[in-house]
Short mmCIF file of C-alpha atoms and ligand atoms in Angstrom, two decimals:
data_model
loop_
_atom_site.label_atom_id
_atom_site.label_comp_id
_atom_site.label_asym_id
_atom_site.label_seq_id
_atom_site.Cartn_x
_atom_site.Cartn_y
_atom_site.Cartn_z
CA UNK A 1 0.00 0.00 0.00
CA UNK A 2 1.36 3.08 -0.74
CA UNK A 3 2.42 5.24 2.31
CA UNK A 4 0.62 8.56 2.98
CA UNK A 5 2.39 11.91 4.31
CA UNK A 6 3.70 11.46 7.43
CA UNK A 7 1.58 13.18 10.30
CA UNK A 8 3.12 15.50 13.05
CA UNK A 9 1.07 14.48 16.50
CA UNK A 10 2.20 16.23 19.19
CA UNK A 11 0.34 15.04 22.63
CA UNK A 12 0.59 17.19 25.86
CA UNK A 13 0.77 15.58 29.25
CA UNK A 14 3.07 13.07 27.39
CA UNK A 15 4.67 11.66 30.68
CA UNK A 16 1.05 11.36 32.27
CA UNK A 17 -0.56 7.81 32.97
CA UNK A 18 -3.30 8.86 29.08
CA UNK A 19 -0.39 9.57 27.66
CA UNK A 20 1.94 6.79 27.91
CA UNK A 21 -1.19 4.55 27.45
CA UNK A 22 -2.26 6.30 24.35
CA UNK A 23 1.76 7.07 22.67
CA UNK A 24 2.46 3.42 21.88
CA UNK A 25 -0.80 2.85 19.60
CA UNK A 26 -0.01 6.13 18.40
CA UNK A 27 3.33 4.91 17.14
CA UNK A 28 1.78 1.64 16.16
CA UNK A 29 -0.43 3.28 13.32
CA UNK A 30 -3.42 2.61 15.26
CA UNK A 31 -4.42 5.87 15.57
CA UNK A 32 -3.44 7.64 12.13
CA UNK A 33 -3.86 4.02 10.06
CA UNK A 34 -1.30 1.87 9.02
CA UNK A 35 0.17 3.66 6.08
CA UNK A 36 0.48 7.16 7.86
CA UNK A 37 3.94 7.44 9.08
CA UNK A 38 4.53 9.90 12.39
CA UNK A 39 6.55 12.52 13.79
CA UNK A 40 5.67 12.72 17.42
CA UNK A 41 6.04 15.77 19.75
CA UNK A 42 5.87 15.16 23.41
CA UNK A 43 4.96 18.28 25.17
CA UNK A 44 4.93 18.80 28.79
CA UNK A 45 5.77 21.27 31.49
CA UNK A 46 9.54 21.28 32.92
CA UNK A 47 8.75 18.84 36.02
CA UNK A 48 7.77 16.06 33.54
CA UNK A 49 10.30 16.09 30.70
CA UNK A 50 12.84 13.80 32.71
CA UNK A 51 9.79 10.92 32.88
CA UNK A 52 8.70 12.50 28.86
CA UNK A 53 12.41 11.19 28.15
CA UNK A 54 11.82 7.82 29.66
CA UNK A 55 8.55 7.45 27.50
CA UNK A 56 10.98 8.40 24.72
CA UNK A 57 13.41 5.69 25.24
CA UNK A 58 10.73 3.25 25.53
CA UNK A 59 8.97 4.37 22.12
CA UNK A 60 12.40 4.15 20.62
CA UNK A 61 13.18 1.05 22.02
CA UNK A 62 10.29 -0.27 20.42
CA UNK A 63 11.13 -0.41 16.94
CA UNK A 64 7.99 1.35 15.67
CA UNK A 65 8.08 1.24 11.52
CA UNK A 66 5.91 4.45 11.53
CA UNK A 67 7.75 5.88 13.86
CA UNK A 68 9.60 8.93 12.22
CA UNK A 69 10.73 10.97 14.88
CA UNK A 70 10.49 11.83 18.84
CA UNK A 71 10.80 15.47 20.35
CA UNK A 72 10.06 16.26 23.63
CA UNK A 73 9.35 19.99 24.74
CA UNK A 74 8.11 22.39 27.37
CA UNK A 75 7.73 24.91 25.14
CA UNK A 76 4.36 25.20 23.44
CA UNK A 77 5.11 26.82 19.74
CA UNK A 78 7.72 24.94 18.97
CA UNK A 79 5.54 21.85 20.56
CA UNK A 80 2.74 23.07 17.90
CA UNK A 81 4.91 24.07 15.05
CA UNK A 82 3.29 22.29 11.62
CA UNK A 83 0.89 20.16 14.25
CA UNK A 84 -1.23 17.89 11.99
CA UNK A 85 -3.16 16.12 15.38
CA UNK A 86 -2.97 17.56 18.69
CA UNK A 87 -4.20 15.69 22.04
CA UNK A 88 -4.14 18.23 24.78
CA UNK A 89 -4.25 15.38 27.46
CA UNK A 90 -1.93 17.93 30.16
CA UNK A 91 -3.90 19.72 32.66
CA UNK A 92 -4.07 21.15 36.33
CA UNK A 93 -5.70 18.64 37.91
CA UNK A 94 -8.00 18.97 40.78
CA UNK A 95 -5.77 19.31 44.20
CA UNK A 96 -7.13 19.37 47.72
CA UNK A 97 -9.43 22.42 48.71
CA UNK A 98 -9.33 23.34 45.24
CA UNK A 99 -12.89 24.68 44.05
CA UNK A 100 -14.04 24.11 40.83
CA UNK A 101 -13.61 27.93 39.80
CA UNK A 102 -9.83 27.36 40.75
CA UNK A 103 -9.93 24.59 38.65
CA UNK A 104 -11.44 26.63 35.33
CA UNK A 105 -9.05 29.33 36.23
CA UNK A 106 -5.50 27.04 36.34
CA UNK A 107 -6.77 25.41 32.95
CA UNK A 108 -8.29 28.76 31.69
CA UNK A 109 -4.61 29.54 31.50
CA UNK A 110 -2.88 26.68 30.35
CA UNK A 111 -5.42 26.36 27.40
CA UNK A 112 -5.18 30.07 26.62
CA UNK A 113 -1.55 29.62 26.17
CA UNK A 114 -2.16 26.28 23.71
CA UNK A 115 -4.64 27.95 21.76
CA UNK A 116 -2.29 30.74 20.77
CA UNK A 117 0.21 28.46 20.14
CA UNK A 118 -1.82 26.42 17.97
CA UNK A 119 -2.87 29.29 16.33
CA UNK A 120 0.39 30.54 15.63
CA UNK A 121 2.24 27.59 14.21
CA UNK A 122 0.15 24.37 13.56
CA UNK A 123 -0.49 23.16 10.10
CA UNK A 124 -3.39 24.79 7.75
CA UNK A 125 -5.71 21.50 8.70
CA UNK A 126 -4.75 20.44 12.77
CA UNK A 127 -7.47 19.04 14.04
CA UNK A 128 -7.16 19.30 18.25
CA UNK A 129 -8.87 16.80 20.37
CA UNK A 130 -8.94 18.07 24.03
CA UNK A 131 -8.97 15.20 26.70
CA UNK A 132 -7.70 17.43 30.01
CA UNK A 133 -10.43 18.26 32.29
CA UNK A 134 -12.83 20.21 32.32
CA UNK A 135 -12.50 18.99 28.88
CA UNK A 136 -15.39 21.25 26.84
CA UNK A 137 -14.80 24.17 28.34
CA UNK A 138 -10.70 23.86 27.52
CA UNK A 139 -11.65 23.17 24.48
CA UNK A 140 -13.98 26.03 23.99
CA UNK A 141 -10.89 28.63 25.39
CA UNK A 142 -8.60 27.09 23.13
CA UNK A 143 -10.39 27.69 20.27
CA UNK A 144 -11.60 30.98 21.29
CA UNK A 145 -7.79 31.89 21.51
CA UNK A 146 -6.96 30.35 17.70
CA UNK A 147 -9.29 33.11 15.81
CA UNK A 148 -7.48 31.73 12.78
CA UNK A 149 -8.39 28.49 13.57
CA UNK A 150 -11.41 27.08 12.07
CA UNK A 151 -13.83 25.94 15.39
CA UNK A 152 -14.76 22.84 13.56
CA UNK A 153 -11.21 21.74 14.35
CA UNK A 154 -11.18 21.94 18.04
CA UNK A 155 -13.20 18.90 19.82
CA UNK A 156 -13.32 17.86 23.18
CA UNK A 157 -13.29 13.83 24.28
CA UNK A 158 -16.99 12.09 24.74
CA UNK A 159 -16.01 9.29 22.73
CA UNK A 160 -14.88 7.14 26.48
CA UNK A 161 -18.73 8.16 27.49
CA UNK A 162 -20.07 7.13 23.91
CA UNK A 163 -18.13 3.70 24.55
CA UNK A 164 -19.10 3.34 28.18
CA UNK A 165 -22.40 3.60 27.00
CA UNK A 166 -22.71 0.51 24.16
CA UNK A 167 -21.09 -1.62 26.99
CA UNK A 168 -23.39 -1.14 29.21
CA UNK A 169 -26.32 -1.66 26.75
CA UNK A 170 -24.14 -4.87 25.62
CA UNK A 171 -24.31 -5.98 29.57
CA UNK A 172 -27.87 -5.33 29.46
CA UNK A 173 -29.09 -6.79 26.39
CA UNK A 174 -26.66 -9.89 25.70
CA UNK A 175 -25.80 -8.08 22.59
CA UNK A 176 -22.27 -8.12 21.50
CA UNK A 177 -20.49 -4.81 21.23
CA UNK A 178 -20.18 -4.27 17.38
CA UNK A 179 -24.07 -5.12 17.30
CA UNK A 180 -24.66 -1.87 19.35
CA UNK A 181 -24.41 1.32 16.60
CA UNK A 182 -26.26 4.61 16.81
CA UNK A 183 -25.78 5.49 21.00
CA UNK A 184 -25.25 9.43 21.28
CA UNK A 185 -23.84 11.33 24.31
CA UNK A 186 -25.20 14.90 25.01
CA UNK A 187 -23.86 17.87 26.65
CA UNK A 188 -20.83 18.15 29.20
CA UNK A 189 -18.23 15.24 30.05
CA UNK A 190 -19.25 15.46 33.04
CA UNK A 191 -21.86 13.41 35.55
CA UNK A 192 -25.06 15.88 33.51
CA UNK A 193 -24.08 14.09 30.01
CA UNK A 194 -26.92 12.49 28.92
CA UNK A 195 -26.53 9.00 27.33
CA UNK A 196 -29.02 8.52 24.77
CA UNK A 197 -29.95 5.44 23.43
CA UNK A 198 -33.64 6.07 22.08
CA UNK A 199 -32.16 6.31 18.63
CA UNK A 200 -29.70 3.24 18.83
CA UNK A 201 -29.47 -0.64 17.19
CA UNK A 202 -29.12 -3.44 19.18
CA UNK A 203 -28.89 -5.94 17.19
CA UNK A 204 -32.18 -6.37 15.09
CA UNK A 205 -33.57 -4.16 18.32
CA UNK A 206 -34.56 -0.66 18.82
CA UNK A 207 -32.52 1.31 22.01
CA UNK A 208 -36.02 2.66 22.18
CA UNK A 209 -37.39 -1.01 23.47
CA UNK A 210 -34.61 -0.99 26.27
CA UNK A 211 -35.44 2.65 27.13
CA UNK A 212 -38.87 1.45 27.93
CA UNK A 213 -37.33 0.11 31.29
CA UNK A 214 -37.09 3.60 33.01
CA UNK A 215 -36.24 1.80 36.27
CA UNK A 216 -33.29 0.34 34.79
CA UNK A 217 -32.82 3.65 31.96
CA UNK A 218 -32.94 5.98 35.01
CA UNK A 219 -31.89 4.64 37.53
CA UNK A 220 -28.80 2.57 36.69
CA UNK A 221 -27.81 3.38 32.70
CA UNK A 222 -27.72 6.56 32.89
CA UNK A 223 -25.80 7.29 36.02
CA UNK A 224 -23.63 4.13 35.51
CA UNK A 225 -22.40 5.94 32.45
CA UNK A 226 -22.20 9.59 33.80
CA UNK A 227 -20.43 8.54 36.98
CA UNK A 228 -17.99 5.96 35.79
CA UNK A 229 -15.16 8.37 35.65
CA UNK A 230 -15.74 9.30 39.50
CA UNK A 231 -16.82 5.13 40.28
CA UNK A 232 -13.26 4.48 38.56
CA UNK A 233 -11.47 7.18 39.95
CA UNK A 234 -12.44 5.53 43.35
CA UNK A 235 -11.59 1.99 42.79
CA UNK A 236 -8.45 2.71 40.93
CA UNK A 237 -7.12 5.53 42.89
CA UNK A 238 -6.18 7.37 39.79
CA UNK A 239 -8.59 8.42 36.56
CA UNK A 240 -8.90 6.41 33.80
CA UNK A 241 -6.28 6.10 31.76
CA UNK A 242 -6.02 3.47 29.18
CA UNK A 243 -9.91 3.93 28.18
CA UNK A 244 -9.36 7.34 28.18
CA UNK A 245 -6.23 6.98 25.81
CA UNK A 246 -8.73 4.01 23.91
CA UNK A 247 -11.33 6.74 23.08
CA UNK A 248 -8.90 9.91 22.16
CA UNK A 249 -7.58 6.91 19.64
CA UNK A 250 -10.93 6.09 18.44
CA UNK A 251 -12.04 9.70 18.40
CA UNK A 252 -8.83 10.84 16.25
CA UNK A 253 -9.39 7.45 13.85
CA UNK A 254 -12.81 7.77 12.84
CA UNK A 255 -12.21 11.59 12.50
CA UNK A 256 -9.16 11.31 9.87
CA UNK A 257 -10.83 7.94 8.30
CA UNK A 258 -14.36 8.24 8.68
CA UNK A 259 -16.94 6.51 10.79
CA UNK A 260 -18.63 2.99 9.49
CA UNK A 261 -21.67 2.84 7.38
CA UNK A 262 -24.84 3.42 9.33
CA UNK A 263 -23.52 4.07 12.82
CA UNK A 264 -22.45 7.54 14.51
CA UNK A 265 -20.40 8.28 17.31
CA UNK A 266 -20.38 11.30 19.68
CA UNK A 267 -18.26 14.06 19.40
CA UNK A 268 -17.78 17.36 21.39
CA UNK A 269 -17.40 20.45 19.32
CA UNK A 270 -18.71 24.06 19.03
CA UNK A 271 -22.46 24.26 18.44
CA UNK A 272 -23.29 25.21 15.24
CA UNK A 273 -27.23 25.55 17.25
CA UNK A 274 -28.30 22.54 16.22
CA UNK A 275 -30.81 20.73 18.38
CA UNK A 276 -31.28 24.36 20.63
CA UNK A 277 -27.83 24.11 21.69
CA UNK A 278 -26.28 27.79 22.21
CA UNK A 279 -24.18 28.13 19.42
CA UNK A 280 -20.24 28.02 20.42
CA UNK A 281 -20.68 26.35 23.05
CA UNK A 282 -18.52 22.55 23.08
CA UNK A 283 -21.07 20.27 23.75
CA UNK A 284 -21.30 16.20 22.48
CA UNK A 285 -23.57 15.56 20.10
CA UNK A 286 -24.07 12.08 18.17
CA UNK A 287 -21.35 12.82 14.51
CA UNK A 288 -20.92 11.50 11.48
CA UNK A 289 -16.94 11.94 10.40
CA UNK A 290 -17.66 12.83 6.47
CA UNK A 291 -14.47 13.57 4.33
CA UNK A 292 -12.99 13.96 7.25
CA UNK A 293 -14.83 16.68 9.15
CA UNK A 294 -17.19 15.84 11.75
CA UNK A 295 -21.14 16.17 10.58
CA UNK A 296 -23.97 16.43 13.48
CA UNK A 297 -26.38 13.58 12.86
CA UNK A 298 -29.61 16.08 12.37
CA UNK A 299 -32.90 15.52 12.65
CA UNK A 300 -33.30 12.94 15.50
CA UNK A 301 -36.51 13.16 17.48
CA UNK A 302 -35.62 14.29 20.97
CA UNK A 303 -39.36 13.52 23.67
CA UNK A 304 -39.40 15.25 26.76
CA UNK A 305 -37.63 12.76 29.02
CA UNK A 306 -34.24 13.58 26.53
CA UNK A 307 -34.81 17.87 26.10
CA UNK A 308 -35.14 18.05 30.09
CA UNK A 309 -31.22 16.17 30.54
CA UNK A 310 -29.66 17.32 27.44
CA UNK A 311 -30.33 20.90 29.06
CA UNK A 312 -29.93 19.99 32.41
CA UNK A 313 -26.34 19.40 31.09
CA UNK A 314 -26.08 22.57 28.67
CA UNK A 315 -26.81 25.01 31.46
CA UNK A 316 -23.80 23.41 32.64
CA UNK A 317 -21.89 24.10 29.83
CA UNK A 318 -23.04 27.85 30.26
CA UNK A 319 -22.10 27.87 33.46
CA UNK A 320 -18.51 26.74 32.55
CA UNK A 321 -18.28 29.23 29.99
CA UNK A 322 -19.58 32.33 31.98
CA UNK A 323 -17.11 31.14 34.26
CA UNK A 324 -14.12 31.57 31.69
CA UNK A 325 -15.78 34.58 30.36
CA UNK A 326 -15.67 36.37 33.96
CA UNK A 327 -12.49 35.77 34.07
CA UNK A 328 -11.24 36.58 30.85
CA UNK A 329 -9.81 33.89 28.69
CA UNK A 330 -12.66 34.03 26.30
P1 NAD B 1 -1.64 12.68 34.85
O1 NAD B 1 -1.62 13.54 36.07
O2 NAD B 1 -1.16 11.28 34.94
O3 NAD B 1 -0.77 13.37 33.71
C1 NAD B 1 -0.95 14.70 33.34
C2 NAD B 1 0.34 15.17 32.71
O4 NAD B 1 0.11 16.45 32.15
C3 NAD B 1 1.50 15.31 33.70
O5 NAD B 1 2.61 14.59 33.21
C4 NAD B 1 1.76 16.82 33.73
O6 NAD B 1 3.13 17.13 33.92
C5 NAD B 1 1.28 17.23 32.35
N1 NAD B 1 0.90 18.64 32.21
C6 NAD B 1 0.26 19.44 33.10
N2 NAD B 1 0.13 20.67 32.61
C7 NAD B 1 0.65 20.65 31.35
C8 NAD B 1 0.82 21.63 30.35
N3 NAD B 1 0.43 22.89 30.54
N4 NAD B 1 1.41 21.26 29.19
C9 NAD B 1 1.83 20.00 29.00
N5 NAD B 1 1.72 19.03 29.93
C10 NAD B 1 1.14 19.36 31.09
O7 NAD B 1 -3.13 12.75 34.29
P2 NAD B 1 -3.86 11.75 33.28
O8 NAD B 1 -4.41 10.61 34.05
O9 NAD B 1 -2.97 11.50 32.11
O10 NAD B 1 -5.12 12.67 32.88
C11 NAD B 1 -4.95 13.84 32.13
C12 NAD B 1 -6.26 14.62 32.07
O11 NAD B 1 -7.24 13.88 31.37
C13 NAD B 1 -6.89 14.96 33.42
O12 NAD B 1 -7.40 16.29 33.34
C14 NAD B 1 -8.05 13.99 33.52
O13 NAD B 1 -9.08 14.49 34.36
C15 NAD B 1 -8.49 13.96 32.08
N6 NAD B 1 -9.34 12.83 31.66
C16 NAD B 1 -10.27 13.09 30.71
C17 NAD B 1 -11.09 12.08 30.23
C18 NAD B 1 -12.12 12.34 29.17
O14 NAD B 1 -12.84 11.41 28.79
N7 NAD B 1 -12.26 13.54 28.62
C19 NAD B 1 -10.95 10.79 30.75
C20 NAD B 1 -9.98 10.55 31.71
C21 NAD B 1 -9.17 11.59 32.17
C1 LMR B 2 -13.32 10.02 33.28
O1 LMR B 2 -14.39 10.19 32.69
O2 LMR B 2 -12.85 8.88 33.48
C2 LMR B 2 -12.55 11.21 33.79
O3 LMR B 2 -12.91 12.36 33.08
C3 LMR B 2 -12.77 11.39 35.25
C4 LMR B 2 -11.91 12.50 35.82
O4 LMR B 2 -12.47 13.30 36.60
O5 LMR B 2 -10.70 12.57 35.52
#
């Protein structure tokens, strides 16, 4: 097969527990496909580059054949300089006493900072995929800070809630996983998302027939999805990491290649005002990747029980963004 460009994929937070669970598949062509050679950049703040260098080693070690070339950086134009991907994985995360306002603020700067960069240096079509938390509203204050930036190109990770979701409706229905198609997320990554699967396939099944359970729909689905981040987080001790690096793989694949015939996935990105969704706002909505830009599936019927949570979860969204807004990133 004959090889494609090679892609520059710089990842931030390189030395964190996403990214060394996410660099290896990177390198492996599992993100970019297997004819897409890469140059990666590992970017990270001075404290991690001596563990970024042992990642290095390790990715070197490995023999990748796509594997083009390693830098590792603290310095974020030269990190972004002719980026083709970025994962902005790095981020301030949430410390003792720390309220959430401190948290927007800390990240508030650090994606300021990223977004400029980007905007500055990265190649004509870089496509950004932010995974740090609070992961929409980074997103929406990078791209707010890359004016020359198309905001199509700036997304925000739902894809580990979109694949939460079809394994729990697996668990429930006895369906195997690549039965399950059509499951959206809505709104925030965050415990409001809303995990919709009135509109999916089970097998030869409706979601709709499942949904019929509301016991089960409201009172274990849909908070088993929402709050598996916080129900990991507890058992683990530590966030999720490889499912987290799983879906920024998945999200960056089916974005670059397309997603399969007659399924969706969900996608964060700025609201174009579809479905009454304030428009610029990053929220997940259920995408089709098209030529490679993301499409929002339109047209879905959305009943009460759905309008009530997907804007129980976009006032949070607001929220978030007033919140940036006050205090000036945006
Ligand atoms: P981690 O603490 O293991 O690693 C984070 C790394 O980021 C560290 O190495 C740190 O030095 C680096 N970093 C911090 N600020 C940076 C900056 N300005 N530039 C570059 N690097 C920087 O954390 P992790 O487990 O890898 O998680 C990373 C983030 O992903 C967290 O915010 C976490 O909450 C979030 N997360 C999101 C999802 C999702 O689905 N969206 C899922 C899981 C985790
Ligand atoms: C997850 O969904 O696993 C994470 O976003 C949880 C977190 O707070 O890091």
């Amino acid at each position: 097969m004959a090889q494609r460009s090679p892609a520059v994929v710089t990842v931030t937070g390189a030395a964190g527990s996403i990214g060394y669970a996410a660099l290896f598949r990177i390198a492996a062509g599992e993100m970019m496909g297997p004819d897409t050679p890469i140059h990666l950049r590992l970017l990270e703040i001075p404290s991690g580059m001596a563990a970024a260098e042992g990642t290095a080693m390790e990715l070197e070690d490995s023999a990748f054949p796509l594997l083009r070339s390693i830098e590792i950086l603290d310095d974020p134009r030269q990190g972004f300089d002719g980026t083709d991907v970025a994962l902005l994985i790095g981020s301030r995360p949430r410390s003792k006493g720390m309220e959430r306002g401190d948290l927007l603020a800390a990240n508030g700067q650090i994606f300021t900072v990223q977004g400029r960069a980007i905007n500055e240096g990265a190649a004509d079509g870089v496509r950004v995929l932010v995974v740090g938390n609070p992961a929409n509203t980074n997103a929406l204050v990078a791209a707010r800070n890359a004016p020359d930036v198309p905001a199509d190109r700036f997304t925000a990770l739902t894809r580990l809630d979109h694949n939460r979701a079809i394994a729990q409706l697996a668990k429930r229905s006895g369906a195997p996983v690549d039965d399950i198609s059509r499951v959206s997320i809505w709104g925030n990554h965050s415990s409001t998302q809303y995990p919709d699967i009135f509109h999916a396939r089970v097998g030869g099944k409706s979601g709709a027939s499942f949904a019929q359970d509301r016991v089960w729909l409201v009172d274990d689905f849909i908070p088993t999805v929402a709050r598996r981040g916080s129900a990991i987080i507890e058992a683990r001790g530590a966030s999720s990491a490889a499912s987290a690096a799983n879906g920024a793989i998945d999200h960056v694949h089916d974005w670059v290649l397309g997603t399969p015939d007659n399924d969706w996935t969900s996608v964060a990105l700025s609201s174009p005002g579809a479905y009454g969704i304030p428009e610029g706002l990053v929220s997940s909505f259920p995408a089709r990747s098209i030529d490679g830009s993301w499409r929002i599936v339109e047209g879905l019927a959305i009943d009460g029980f759905s309008r009530k949570r997907i804007d129980a979860s976009v006032a949070e969204l607001e929220s978030e963004r007033d919140s940036v807004r006050s205090m000036g990133f945006i």
